[in-house]
GROMACS .gro file of N, CA and C in nm:
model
   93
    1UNK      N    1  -3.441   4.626 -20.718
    1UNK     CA    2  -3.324   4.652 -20.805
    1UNK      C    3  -3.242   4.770 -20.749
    2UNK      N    4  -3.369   4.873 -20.706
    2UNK     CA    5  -3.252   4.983 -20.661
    2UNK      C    6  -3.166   4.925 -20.559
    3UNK      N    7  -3.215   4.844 -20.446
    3UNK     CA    8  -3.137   4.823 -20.357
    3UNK      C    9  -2.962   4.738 -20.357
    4UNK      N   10  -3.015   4.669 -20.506
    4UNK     CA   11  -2.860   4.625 -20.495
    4UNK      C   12  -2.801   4.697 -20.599
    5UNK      N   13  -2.813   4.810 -20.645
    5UNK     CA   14  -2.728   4.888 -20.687
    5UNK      C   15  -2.638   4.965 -20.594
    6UNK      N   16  -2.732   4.968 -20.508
    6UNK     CA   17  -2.665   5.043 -20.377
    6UNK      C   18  -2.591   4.996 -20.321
    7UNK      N   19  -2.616   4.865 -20.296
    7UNK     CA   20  -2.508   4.760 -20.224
    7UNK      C   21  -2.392   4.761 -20.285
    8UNK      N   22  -2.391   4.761 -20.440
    8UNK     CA   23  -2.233   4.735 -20.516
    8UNK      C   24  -2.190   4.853 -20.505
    9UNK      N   25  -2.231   4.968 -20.486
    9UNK     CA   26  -2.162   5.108 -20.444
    9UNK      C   27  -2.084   5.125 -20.390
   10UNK      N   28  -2.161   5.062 -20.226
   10UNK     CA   29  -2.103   5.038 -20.124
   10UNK      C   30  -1.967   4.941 -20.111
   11UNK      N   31  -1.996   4.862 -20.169
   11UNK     CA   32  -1.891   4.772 -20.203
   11UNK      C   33  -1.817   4.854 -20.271
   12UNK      N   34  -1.776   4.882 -20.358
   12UNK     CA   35  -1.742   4.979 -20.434
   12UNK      C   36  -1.646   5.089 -20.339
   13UNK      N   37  -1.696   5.176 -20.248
   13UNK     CA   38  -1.648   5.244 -20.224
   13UNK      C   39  -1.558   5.168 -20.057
   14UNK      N   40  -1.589   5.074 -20.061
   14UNK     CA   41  -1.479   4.966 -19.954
   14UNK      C   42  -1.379   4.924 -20.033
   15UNK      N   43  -1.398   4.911 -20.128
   15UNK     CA   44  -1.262   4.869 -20.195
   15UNK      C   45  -1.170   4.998 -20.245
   16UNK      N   46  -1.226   5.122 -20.303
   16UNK     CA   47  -1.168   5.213 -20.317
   16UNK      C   48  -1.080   5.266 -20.173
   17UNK      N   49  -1.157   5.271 -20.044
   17UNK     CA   50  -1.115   5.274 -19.918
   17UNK      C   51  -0.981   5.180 -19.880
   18UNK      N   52  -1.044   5.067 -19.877
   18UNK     CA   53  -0.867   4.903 -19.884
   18UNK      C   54  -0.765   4.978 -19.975
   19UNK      N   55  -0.787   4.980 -20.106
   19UNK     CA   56  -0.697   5.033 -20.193
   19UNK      C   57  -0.593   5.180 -20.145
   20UNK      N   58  -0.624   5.299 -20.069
   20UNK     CA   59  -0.601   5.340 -20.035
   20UNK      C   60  -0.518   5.314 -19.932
   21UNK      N   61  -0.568   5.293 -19.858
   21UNK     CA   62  -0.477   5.249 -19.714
   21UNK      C   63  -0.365   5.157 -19.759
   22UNK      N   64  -0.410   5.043 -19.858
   22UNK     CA   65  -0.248   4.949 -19.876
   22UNK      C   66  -0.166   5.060 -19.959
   23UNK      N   67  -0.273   5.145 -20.023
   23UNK     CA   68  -0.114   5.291 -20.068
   23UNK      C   69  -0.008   5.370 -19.976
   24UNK      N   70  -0.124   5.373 -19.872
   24UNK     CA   71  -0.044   5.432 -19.737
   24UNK      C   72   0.025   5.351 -19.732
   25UNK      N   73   0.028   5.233 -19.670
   25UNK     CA   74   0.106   5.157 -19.653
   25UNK      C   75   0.252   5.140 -19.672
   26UNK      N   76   0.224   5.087 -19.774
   26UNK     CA   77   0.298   5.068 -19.927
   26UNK      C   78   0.430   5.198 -19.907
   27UNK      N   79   0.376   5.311 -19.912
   27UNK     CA   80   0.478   5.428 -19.932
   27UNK      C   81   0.538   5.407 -19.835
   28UNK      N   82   0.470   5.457 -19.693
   28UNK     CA   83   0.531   5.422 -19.576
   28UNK      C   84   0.643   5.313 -19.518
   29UNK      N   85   0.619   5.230 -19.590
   29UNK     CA   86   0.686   5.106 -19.549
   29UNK      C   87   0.841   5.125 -19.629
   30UNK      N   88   0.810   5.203 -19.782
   30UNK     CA   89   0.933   5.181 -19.885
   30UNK      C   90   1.019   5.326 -19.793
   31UNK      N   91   0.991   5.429 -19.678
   31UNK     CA   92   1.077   5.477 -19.623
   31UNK      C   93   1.085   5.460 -19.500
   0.00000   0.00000   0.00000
């Protein structure tokens, strides 16, 4: 059990990571 708690973390903190970068993006692109 512990181990896939860990896994959705991880997951977790890849998507927080994606999310970020399409913010970069995102701003970047609107100047």
């Amino acid at each position: 059990d512990d181990n896939i708690i860990e896994d959705e973390n991880s997951g977790g903190m890849k998507q927080v990571r994606i999310s970020g970068v399409e913010a970069t993006f995102s701003f970047i692109l609107r100047f």
